Short mmCIF file of C-alpha atoms in Angstrom, two decimals:
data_model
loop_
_atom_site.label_atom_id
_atom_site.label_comp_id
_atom_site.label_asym_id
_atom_site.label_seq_id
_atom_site.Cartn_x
_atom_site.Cartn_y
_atom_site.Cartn_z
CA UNK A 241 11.99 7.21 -15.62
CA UNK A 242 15.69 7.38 -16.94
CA UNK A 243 16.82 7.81 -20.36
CA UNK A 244 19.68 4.90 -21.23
CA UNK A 245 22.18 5.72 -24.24
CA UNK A 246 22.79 2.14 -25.02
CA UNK A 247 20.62 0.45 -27.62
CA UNK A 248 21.40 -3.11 -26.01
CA UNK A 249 19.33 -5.95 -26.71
CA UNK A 250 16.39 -5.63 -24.45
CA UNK A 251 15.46 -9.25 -22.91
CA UNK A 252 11.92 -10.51 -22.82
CA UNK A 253 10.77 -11.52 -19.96
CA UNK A 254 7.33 -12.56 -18.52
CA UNK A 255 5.59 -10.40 -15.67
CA UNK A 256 6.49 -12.90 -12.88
CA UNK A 257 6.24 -16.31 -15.86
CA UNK A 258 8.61 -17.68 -18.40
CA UNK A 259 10.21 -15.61 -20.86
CA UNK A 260 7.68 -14.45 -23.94
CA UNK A 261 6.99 -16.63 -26.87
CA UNK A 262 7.21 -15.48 -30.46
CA UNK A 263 4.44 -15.89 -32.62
CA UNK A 264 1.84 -14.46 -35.31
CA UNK A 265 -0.23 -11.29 -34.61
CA UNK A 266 -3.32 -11.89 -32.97
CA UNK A 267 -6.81 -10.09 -31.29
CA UNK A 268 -8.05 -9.24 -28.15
CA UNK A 269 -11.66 -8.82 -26.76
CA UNK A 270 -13.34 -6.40 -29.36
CA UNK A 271 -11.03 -6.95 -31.72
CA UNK A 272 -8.03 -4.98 -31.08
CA UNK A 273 -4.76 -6.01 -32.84
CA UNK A 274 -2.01 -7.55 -30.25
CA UNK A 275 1.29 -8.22 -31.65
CA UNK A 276 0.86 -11.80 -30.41
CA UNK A 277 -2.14 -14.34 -29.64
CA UNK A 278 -3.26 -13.94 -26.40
CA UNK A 279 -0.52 -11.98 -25.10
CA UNK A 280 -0.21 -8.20 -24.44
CA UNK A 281 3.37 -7.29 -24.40
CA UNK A 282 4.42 -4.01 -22.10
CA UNK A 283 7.81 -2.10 -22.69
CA UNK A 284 9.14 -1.19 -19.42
CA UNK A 285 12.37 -0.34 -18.00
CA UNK A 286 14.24 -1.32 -14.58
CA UNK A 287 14.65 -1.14 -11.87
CA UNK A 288 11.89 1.42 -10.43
CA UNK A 289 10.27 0.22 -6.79
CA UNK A 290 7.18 0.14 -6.14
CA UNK A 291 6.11 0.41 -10.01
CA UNK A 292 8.25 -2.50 -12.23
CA UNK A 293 11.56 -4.00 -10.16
CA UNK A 294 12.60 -7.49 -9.80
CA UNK A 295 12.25 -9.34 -6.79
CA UNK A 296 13.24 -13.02 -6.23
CA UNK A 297 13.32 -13.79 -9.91
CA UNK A 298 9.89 -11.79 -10.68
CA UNK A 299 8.76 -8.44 -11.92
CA UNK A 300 6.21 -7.40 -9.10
CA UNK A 301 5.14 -3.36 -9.14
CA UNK A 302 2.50 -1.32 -8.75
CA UNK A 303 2.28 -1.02 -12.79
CA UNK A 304 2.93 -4.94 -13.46
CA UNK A 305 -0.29 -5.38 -11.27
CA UNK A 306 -2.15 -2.18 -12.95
CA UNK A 307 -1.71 -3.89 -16.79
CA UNK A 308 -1.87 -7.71 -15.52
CA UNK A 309 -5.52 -6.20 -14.53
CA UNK A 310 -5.87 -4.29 -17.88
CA UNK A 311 -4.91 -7.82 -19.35
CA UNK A 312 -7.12 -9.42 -18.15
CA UNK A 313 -9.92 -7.49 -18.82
CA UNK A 314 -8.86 -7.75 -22.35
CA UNK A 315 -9.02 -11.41 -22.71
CA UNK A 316 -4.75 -11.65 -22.52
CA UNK A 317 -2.07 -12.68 -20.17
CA UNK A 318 0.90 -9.62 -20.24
CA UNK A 319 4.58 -10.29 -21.30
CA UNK A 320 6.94 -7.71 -20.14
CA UNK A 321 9.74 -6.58 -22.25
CA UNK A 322 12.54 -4.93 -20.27
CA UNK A 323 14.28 -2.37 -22.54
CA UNK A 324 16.24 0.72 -22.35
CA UNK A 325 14.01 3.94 -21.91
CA UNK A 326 15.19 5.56 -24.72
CA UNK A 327 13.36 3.23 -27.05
CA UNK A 328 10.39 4.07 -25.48
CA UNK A 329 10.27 7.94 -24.72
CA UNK A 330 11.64 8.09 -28.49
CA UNK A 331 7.86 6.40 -29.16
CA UNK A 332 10.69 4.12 -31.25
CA UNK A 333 9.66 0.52 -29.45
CA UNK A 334 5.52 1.22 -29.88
CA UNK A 335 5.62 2.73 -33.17
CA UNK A 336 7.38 -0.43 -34.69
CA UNK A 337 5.51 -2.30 -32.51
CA UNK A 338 7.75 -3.84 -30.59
CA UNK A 339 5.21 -3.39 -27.71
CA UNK A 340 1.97 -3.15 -27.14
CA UNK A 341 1.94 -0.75 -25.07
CA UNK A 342 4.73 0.75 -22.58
CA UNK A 343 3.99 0.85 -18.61
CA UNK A 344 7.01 2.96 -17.20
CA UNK A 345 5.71 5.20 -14.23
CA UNK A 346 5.89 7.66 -17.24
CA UNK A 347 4.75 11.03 -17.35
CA UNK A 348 2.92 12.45 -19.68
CA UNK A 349 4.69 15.20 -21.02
CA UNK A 350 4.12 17.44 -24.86
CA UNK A 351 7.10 16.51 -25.71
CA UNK A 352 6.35 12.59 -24.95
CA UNK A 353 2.91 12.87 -26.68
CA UNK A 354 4.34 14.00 -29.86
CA UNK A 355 6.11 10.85 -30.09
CA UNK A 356 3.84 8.10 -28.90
CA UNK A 357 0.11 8.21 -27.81
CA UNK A 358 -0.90 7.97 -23.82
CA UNK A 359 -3.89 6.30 -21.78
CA UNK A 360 -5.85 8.57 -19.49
CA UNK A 361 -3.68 9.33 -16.40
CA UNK A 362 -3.51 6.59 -14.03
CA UNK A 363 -1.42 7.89 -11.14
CA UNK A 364 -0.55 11.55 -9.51
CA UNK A 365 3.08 12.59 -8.65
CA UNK A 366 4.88 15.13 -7.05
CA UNK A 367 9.07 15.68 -6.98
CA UNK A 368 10.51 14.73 -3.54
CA UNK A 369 13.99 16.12 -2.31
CA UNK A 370 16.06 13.37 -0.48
CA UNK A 371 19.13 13.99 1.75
CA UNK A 372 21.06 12.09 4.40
CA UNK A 373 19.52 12.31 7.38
CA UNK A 374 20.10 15.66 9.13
CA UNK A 375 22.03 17.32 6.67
CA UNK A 376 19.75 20.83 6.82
CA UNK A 377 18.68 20.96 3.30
CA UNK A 378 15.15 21.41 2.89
CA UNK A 379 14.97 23.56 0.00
CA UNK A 380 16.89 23.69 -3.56
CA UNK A 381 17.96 27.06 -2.13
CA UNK A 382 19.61 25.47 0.52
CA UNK A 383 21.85 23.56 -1.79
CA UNK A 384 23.47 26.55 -3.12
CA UNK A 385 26.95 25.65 -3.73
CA UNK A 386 26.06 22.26 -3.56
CA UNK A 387 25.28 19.10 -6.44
CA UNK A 388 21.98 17.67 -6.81
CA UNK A 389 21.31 14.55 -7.87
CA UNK A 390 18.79 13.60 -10.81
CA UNK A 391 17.98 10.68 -13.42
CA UNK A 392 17.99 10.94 -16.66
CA UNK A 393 15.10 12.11 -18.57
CA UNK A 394 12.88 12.46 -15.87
CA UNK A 395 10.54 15.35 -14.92
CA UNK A 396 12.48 15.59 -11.90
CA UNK A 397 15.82 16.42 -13.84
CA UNK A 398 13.39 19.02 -16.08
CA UNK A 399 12.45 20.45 -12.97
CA UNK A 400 16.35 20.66 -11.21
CA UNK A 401 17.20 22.64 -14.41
CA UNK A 402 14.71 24.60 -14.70
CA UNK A 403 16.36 25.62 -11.19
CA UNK A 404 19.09 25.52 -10.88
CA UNK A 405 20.26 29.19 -12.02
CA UNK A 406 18.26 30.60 -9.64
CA UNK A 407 19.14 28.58 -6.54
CA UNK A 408 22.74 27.87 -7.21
CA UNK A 409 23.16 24.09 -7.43
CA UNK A 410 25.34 21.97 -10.13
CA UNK A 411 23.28 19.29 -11.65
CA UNK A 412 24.38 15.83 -12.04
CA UNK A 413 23.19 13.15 -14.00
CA UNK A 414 22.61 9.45 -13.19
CA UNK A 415 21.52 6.78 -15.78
CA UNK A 416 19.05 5.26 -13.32
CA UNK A 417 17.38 5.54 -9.94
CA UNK A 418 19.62 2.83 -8.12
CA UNK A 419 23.00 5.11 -8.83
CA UNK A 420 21.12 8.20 -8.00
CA UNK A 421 19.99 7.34 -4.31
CA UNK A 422 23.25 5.86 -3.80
CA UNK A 423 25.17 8.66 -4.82
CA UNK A 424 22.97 10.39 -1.47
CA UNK A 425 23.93 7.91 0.63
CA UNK A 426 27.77 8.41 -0.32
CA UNK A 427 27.77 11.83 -0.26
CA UNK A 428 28.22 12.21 -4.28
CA UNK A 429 25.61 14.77 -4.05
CA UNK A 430 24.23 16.56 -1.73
CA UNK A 431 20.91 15.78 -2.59
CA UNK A 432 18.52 14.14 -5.03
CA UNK A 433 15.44 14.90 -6.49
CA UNK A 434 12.47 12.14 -8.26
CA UNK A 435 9.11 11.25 -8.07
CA UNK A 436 7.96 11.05 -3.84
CA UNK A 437 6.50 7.61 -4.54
CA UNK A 438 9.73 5.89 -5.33
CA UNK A 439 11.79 7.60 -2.52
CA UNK A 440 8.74 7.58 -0.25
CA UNK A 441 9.54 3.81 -0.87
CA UNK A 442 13.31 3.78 -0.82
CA UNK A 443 13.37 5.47 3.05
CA UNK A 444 11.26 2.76 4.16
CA UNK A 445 13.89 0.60 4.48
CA UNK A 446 17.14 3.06 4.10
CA UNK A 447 16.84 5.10 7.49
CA UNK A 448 20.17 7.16 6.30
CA UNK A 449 18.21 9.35 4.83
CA UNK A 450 14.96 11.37 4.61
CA UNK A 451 12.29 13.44 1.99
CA UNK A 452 13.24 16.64 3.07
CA UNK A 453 10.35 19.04 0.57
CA UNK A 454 8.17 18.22 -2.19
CA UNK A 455 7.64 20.34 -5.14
CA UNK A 456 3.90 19.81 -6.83
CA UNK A 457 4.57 19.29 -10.63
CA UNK A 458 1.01 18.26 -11.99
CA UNK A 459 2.87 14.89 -13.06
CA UNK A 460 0.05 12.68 -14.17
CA UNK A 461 1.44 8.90 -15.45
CA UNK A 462 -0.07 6.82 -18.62
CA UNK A 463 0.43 4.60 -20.36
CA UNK A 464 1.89 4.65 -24.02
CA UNK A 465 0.64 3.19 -26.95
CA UNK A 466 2.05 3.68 -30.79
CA UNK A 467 0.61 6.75 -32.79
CA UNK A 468 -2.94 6.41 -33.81
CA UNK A 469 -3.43 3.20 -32.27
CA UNK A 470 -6.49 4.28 -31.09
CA UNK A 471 -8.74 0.74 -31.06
CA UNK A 472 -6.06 0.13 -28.35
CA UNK A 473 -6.27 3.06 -26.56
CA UNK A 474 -9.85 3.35 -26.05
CA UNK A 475 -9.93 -0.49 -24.87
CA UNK A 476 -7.21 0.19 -22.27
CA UNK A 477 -9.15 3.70 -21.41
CA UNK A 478 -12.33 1.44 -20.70
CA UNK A 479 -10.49 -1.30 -18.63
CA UNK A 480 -8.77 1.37 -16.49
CA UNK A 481 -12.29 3.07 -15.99
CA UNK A 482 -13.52 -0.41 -14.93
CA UNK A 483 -10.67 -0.94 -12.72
CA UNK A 484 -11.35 2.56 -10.66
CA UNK A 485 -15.53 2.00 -10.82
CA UNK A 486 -15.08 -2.12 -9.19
CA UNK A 487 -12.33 -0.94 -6.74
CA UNK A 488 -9.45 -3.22 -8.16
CA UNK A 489 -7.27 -0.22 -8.68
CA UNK A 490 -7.88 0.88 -5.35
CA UNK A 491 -6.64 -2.44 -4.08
CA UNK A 492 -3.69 -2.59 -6.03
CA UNK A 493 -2.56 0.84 -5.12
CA UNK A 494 -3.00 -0.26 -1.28
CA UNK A 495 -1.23 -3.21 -1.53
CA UNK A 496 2.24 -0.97 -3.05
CA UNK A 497 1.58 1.93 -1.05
CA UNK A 498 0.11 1.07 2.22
CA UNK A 499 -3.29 3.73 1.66
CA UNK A 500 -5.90 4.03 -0.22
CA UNK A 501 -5.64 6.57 -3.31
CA UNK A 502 -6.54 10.28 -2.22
#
């Protein structure tokens, strides 16, 4: 995910409902502190297809269905707040509990975990390299010369720059994933580079252009909860371990990505 510079007002909004309710703390199954009855509220940030995006008025994704599940599990209904990124890799919008908990197709990186707290890894991911169609780039050495796309604060811009020296490319920066993939399709760069299951989705439907390499990274994704919060994170650690053993997560991740997880 992207880092954002602006602090604007994040707007809550309700995974797919009516916009989130204010209210008095309150409890979940076992006991674990919520910042509102009955509700378990997710910091997020969008647009990312196939994990949060909106779609006819909605937020659908492959991590909207992943915590409604956890939700439910827990006795609550999720509220999604929609806020820039910074507030939540800063650990700023779940240590003032702002959130519950923060679902961003986030990796968990050191630098992350000193900030904010993670689940146990929930999805694999690997960098992709997209081009136009046809354009002969299939390696960062073949962009030598040439500008390569990345978002913000991703481990995909991490990765470009770790690089880049070596194989020659200028790095540019884009605040989200929306102006990055466009900027391929325009010819602003030559190439970008992000996580293979949001480009693996974007191609789907954008024929233009193509994954050209991916680059194994380890990424794992979880998902964040304050600092010591850890009633909360050993309740979402036994949900997710219930979703995997009954075979809900496995339908969830077929129904955003077509297969079955490896």
């Amino acid at each position: 995910m992207a880092l954002l510079p602006a602090l604007a007002l994040a707007t809550a909004v309700a995974a797919g409902c009516a916009e989130s309710t204010t209210g008095g703390g309150g409890t979940a199954d076992g006991g674990v502190e919520v910042i509102k009855p009955g509700i378990l509220t997710t910091c997020t940030h969008m647009d990312y297809k196939p994990f949060q995006f909106h779609d006819q008025g909605k937020i659908v994704g492959f991590d909207v269905d992943l915590v409604d599940a956890i939700a439910k599990d827990m006795g609550l209904k999720q509220d999604i707040l929609d806020t820039p990124f910074e507030g939540i890799q800063s650990g700023e919008d779940l240590n003032t509990r702002r959130c519950d908990v923060a679902a961003a197709a986030m990796s968990i990186t050191p630098a992350r975990e000193e900030n904010f707290d993670f689940s146990d890894p929930y999805f694999d991911s690997t960098q992709a390299l997209m081009t136009k169609k046809g354009s002969g780039i299939r390696s960062l050495s073949d962009l030598r010369g040439k500008k390569l796309g990345v978002q913000l604060a991703t481990t995909g811009e991490k990765y470009a720059n770790e690089n880049k020296d070596a194989n020659g490319y200028e790095v540019v920066q884009f605040e989200d994933l929306p102006l990055s993939v466009t900027a391929v399709e325009t010819g602003q760069v030559d190439a970008a580079i992000n996580d293979n299951s949001v480009f693996g989705d974007f191609v789907k439907s954008n024929p233009n252009v193509e994954i050209t390499n991916e680059f194994s990274t380890g990424d794992q994704y979880g998902i964040g909860m304050a600092t010591g919060n850890t009633a909360l994170k050993d309740r979402v650690n036994a949900a997710l371990k219930k979703l995997k053993e009954n075979g809900e997560y496995d339908k969830i991740y077929e129904k955003w990505f077509g297969k079955k997880p490896q």
